[in-house]
mmCIF file with all atom_site columns, C-alpha atoms in Angstrom:
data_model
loop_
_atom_site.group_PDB
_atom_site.id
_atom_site.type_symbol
_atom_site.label_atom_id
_atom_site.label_alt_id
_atom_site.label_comp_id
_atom_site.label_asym_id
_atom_site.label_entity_id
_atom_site.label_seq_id
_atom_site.pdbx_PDB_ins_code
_atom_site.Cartn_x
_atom_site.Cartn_y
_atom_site.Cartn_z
_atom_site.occupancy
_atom_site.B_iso_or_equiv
_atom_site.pdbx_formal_charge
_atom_site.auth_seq_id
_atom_site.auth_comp_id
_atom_site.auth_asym_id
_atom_site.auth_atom_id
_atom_site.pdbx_PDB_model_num
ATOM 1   C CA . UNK I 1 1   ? 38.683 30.017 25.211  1.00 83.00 ? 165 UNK I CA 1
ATOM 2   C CA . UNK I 1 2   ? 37.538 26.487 24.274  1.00 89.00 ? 166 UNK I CA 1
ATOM 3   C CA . UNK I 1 3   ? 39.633 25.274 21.359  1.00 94.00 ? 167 UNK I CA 1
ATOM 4   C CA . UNK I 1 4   ? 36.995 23.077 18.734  1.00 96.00 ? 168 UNK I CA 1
ATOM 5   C CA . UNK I 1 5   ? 37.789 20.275 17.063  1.00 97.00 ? 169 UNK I CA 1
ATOM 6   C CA . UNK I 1 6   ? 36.102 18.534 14.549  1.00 97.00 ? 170 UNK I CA 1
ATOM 7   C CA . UNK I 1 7   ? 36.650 15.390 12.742  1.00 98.00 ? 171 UNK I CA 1
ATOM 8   C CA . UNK I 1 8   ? 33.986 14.924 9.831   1.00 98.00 ? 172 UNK I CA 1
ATOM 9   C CA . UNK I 1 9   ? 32.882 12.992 6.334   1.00 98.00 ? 173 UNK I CA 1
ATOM 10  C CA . UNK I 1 10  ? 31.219 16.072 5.427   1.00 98.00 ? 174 UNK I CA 1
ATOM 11  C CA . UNK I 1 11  ? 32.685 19.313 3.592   1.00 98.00 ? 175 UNK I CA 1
ATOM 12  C CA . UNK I 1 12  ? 33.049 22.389 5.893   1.00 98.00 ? 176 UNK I CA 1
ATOM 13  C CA . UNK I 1 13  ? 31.843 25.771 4.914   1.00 98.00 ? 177 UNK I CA 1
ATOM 14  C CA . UNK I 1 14  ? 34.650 28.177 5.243   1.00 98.00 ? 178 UNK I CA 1
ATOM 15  C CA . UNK I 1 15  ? 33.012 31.303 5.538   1.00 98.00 ? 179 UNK I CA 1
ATOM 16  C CA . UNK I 1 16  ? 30.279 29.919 7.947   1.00 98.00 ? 180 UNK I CA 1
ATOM 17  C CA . UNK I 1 17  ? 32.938 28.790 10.466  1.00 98.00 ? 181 UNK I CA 1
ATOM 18  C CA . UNK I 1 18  ? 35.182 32.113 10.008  1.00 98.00 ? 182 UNK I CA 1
ATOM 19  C CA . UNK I 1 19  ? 31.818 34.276 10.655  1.00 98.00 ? 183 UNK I CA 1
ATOM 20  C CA . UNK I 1 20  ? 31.016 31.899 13.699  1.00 97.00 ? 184 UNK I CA 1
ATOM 21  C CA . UNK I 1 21  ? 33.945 32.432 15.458  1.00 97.00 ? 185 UNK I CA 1
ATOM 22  C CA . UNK I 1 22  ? 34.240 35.948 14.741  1.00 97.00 ? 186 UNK I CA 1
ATOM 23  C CA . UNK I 1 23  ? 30.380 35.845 16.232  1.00 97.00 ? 187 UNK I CA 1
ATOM 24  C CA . UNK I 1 24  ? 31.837 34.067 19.215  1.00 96.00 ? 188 UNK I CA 1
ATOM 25  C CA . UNK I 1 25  ? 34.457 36.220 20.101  1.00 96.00 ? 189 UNK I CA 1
ATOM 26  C CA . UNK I 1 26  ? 32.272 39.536 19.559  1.00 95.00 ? 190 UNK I CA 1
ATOM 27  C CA . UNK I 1 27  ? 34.988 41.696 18.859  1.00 94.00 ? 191 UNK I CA 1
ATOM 28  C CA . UNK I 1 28  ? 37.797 40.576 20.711  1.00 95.00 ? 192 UNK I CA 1
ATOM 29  C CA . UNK I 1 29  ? 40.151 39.499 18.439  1.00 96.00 ? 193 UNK I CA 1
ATOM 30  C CA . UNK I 1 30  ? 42.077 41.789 15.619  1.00 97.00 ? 194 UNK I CA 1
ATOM 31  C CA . UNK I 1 31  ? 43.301 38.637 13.843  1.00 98.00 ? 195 UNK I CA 1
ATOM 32  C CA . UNK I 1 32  ? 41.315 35.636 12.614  1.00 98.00 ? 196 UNK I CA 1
ATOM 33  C CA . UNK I 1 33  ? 44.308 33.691 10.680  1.00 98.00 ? 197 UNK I CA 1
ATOM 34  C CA . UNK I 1 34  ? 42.290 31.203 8.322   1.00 98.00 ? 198 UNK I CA 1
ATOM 35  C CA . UNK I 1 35  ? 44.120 27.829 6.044   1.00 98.00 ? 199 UNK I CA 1
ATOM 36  C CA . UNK I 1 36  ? 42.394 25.539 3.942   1.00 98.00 ? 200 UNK I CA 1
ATOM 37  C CA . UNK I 1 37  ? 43.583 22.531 2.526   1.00 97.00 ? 201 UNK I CA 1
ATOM 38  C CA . UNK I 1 38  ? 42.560 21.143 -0.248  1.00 98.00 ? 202 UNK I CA 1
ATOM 39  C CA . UNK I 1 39  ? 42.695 18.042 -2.282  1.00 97.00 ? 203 UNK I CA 1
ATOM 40  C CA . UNK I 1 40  ? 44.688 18.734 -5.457  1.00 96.00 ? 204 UNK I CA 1
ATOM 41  C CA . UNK I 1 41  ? 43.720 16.538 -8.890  1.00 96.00 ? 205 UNK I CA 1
ATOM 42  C CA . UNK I 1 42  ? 47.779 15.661 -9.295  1.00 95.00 ? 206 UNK I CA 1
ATOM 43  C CA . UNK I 1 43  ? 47.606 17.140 -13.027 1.00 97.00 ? 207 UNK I CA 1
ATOM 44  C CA . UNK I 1 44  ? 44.386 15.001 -13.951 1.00 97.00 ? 208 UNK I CA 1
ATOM 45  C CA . UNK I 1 45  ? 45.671 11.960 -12.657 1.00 96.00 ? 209 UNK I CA 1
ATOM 46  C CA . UNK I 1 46  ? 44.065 11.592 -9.119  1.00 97.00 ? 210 UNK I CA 1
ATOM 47  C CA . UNK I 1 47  ? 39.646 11.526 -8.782  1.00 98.00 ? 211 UNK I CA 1
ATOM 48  C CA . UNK I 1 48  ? 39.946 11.649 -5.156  1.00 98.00 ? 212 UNK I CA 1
ATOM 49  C CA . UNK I 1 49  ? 42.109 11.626 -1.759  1.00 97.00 ? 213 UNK I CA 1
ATOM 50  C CA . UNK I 1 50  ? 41.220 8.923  0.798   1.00 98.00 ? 214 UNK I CA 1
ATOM 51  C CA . UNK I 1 51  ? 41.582 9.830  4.392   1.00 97.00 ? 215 UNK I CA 1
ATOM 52  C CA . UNK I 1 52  ? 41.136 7.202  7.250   1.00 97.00 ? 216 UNK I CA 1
ATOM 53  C CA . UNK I 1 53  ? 41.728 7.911  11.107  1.00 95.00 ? 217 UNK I CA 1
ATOM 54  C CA . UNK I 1 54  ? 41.109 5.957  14.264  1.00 90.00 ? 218 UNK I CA 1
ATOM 55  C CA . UNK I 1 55  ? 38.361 7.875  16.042  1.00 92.00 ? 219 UNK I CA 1
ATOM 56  C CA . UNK I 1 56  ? 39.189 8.947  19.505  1.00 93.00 ? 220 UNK I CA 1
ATOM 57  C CA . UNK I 1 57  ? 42.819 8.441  18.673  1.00 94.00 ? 221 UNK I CA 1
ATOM 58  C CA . UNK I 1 58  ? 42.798 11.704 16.076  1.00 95.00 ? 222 UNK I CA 1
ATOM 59  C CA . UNK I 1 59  ? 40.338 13.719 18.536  1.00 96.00 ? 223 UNK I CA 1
ATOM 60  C CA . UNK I 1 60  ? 42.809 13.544 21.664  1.00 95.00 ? 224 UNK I CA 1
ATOM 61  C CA . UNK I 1 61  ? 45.864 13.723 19.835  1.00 95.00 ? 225 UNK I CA 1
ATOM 62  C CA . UNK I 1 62  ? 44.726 16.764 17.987  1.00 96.00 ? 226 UNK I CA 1
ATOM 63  C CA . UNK I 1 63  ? 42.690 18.600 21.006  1.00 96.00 ? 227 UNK I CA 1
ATOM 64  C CA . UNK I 1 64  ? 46.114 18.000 22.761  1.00 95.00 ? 228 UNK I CA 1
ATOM 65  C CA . UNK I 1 65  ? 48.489 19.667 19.931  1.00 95.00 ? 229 UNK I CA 1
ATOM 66  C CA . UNK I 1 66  ? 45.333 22.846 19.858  1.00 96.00 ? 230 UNK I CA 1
ATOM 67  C CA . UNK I 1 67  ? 45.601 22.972 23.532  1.00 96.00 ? 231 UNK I CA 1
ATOM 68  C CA . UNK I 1 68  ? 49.228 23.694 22.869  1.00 96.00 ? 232 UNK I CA 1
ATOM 69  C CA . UNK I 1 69  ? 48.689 26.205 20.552  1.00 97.00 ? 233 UNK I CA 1
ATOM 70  C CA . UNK I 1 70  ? 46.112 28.024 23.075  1.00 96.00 ? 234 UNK I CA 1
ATOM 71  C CA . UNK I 1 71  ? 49.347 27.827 25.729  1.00 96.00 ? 235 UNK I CA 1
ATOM 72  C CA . UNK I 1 72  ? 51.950 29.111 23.323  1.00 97.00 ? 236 UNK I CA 1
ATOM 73  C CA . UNK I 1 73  ? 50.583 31.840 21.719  1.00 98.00 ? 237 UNK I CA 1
ATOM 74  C CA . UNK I 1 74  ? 47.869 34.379 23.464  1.00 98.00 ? 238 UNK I CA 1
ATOM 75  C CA . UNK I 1 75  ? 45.046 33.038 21.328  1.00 98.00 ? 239 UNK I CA 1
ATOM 76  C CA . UNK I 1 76  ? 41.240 34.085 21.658  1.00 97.00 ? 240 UNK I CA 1
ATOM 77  C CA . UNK I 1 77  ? 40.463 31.086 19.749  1.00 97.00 ? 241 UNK I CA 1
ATOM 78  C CA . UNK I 1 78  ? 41.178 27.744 17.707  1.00 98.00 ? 242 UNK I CA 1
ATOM 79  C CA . UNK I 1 79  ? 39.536 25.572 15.700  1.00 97.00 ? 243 UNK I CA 1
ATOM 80  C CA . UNK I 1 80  ? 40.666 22.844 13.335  1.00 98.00 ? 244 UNK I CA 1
ATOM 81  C CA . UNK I 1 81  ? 38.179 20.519 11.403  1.00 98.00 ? 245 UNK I CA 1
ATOM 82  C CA . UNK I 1 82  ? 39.512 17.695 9.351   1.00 98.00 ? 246 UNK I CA 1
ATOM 83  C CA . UNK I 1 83  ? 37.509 15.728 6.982   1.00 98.00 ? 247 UNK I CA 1
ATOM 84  C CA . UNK I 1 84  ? 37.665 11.688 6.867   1.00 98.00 ? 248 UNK I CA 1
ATOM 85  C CA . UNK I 1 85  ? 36.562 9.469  3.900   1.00 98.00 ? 249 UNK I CA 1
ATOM 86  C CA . UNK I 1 86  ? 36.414 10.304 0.127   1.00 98.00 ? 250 UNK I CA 1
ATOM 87  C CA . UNK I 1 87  ? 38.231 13.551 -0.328  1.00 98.00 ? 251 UNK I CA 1
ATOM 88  C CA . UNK I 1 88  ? 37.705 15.124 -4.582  1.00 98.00 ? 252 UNK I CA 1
ATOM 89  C CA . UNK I 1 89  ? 40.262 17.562 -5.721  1.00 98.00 ? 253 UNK I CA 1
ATOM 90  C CA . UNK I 1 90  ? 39.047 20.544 -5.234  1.00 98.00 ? 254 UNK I CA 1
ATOM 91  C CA . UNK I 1 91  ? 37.131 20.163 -2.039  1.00 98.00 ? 255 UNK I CA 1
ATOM 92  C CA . UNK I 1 92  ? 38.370 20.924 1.530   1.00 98.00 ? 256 UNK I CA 1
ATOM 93  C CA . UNK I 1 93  ? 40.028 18.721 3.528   1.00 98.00 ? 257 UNK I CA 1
ATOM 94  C CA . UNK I 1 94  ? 41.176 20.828 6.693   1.00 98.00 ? 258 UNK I CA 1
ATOM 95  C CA . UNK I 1 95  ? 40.574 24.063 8.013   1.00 98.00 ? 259 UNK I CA 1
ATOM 96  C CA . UNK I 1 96  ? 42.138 25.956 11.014  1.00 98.00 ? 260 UNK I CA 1
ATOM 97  C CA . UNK I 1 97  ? 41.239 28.781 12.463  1.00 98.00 ? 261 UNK I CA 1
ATOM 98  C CA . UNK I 1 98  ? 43.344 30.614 14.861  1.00 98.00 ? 262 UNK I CA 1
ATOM 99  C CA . UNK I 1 99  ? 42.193 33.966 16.381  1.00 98.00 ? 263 UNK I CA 1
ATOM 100 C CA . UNK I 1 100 ? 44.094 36.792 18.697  1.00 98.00 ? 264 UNK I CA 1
ATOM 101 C CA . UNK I 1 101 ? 44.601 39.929 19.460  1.00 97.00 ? 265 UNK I CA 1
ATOM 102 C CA . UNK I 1 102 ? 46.909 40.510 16.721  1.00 97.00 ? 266 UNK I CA 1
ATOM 103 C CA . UNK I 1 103 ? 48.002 38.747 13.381  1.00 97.00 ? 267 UNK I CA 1
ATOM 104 C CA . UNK I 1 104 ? 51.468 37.333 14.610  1.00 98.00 ? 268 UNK I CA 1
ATOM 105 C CA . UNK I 1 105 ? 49.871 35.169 17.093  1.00 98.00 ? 269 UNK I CA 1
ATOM 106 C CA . UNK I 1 106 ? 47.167 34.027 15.065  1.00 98.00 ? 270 UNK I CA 1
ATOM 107 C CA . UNK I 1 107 ? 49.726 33.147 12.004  1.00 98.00 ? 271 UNK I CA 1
ATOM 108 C CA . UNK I 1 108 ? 52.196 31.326 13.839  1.00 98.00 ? 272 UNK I CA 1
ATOM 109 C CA . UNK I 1 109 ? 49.294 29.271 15.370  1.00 98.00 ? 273 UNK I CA 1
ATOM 110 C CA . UNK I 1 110 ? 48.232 28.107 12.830  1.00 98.00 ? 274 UNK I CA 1
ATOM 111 C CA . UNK I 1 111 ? 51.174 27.358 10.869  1.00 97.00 ? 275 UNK I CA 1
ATOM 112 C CA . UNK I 1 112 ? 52.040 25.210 13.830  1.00 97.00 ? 276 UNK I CA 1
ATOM 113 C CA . UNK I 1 113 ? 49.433 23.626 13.868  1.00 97.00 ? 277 UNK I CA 1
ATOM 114 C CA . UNK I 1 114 ? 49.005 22.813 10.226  1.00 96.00 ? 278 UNK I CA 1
ATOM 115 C CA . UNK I 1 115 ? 52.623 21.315 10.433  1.00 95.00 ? 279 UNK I CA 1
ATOM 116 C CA . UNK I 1 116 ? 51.469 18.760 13.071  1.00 93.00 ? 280 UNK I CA 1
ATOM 117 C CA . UNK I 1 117 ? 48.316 18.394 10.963  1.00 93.00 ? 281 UNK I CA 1
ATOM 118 C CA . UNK I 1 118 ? 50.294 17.515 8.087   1.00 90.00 ? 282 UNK I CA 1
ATOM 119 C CA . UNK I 1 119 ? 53.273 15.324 9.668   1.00 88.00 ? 283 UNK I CA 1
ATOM 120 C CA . UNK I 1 120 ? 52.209 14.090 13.004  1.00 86.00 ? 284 UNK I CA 1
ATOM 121 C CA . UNK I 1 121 ? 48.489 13.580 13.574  1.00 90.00 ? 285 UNK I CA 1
ATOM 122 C CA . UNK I 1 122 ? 46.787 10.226 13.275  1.00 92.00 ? 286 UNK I CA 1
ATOM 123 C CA . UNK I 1 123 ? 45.164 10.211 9.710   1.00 94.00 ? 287 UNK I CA 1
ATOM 124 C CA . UNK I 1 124 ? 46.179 8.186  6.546   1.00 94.00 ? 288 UNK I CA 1
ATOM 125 C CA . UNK I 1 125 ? 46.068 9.135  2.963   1.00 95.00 ? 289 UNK I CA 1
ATOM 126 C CA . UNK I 1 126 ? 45.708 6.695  -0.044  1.00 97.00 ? 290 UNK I CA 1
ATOM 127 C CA . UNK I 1 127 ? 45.441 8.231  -3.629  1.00 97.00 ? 291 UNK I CA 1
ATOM 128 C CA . UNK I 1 128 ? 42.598 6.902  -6.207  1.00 98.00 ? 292 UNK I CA 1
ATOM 129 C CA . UNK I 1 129 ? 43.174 7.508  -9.632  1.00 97.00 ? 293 UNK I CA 1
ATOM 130 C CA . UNK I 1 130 ? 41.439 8.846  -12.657 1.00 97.00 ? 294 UNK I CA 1
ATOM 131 C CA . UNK I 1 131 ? 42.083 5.593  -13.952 1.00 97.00 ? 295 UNK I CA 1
ATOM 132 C CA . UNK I 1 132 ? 40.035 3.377  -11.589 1.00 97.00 ? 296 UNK I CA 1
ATOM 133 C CA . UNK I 1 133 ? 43.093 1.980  -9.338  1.00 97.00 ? 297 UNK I CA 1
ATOM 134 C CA . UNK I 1 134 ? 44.200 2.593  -5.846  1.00 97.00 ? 298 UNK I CA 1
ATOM 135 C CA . UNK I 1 135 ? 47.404 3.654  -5.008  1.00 94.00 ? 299 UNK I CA 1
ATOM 136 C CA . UNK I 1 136 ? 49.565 2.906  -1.795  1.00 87.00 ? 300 UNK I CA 1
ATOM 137 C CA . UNK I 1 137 ? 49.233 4.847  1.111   1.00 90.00 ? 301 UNK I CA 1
ATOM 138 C CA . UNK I 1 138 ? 51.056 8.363  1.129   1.00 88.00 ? 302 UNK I CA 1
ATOM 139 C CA . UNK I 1 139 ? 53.648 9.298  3.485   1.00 81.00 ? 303 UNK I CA 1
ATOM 140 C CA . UNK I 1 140 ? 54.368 12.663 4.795   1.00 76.00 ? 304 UNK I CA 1
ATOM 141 C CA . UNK I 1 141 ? 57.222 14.758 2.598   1.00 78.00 ? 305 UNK I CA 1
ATOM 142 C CA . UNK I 1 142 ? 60.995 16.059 4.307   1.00 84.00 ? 306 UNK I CA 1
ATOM 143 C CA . UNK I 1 143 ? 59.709 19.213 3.249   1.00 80.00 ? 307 UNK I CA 1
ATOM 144 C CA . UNK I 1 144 ? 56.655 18.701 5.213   1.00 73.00 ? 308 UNK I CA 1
ATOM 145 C CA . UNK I 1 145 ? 59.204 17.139 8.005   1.00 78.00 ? 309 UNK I CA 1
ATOM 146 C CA . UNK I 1 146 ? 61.429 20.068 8.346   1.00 82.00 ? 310 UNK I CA 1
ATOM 147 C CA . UNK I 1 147 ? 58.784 22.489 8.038   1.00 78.00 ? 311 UNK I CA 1
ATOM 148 C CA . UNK I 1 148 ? 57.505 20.926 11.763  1.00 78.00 ? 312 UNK I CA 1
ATOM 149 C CA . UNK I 1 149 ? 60.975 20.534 12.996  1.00 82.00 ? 313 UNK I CA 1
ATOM 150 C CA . UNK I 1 150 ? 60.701 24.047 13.423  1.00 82.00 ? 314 UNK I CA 1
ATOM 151 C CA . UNK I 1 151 ? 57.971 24.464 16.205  1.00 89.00 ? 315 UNK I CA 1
#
């Protein structure tokens, strides 16, 4: 199992990537554990999310936390994609896929790895508003921190 990673401007197609690994694995797993975050509108006040990243910085330290996740739990496969760039509410901004034998596996996978997604990896979020300006970059909440101070 290969773990796939992908770090992209454009929106991901949910159902295309959950019927391409279940395609890939040809029947193996019993669990395909699917999250999907996406970019909220803040009650009206936000027109879009932007995300910046230092390629090859994100890739590594991301294929290193899904190699992780392959060694912890007994998964058939993983796959996170994170978009970069403009971000509107209501589209997509990650996806993970984790994949095993059964559904434990595959949900604490990818819980763990959303909770690294969210706290630790390499991407920075600035908010622009409905009303033309730019707000400061957003930091990471203690609920988000605690949640990872789990794993």
């Amino acid at each position: 199992m290969t773990p796939r990673l992908s770090i992209q401007s454009e929106p991901f197609d949910v159902a295309a990537e959950i019927a391409a690994l279940t395609a890939e694995l040809g029947g193996r797993a019993g669990a395909i554990v699917s999250f999907t975050g996406l970019c909220r509108d803040e009650g009206g006040r936000l027109a879009a999310l932007e995300l910046e990243h230092y390629p090859g910085m994100a890739e590594a330290e991301i294929g290193r936390v899904l190699a992780q996740a392959a060694e912890r739990w007994p998964l058939q496969g993983v796959l996170a994609i994170h978009r970069h760039g403009l971000v509107r509410p209501g589209e997509g901004i990650v996806l993970v896929l984790a994949a095993s034998a059964h559904r434990t596996a595959a949900f604490e996978a990818a819980s763990f790895l959303m909770d690294y997604l969210k706290t630790r990896a390499p991407f920075w979020k600035r908010e622009h508003h409905a009303d033309g300006t730019i707000g400061g970059w957003v930091e990471a909440t203690e609920h988000d921190a605690a949640a990872a101070a789990r794993w």
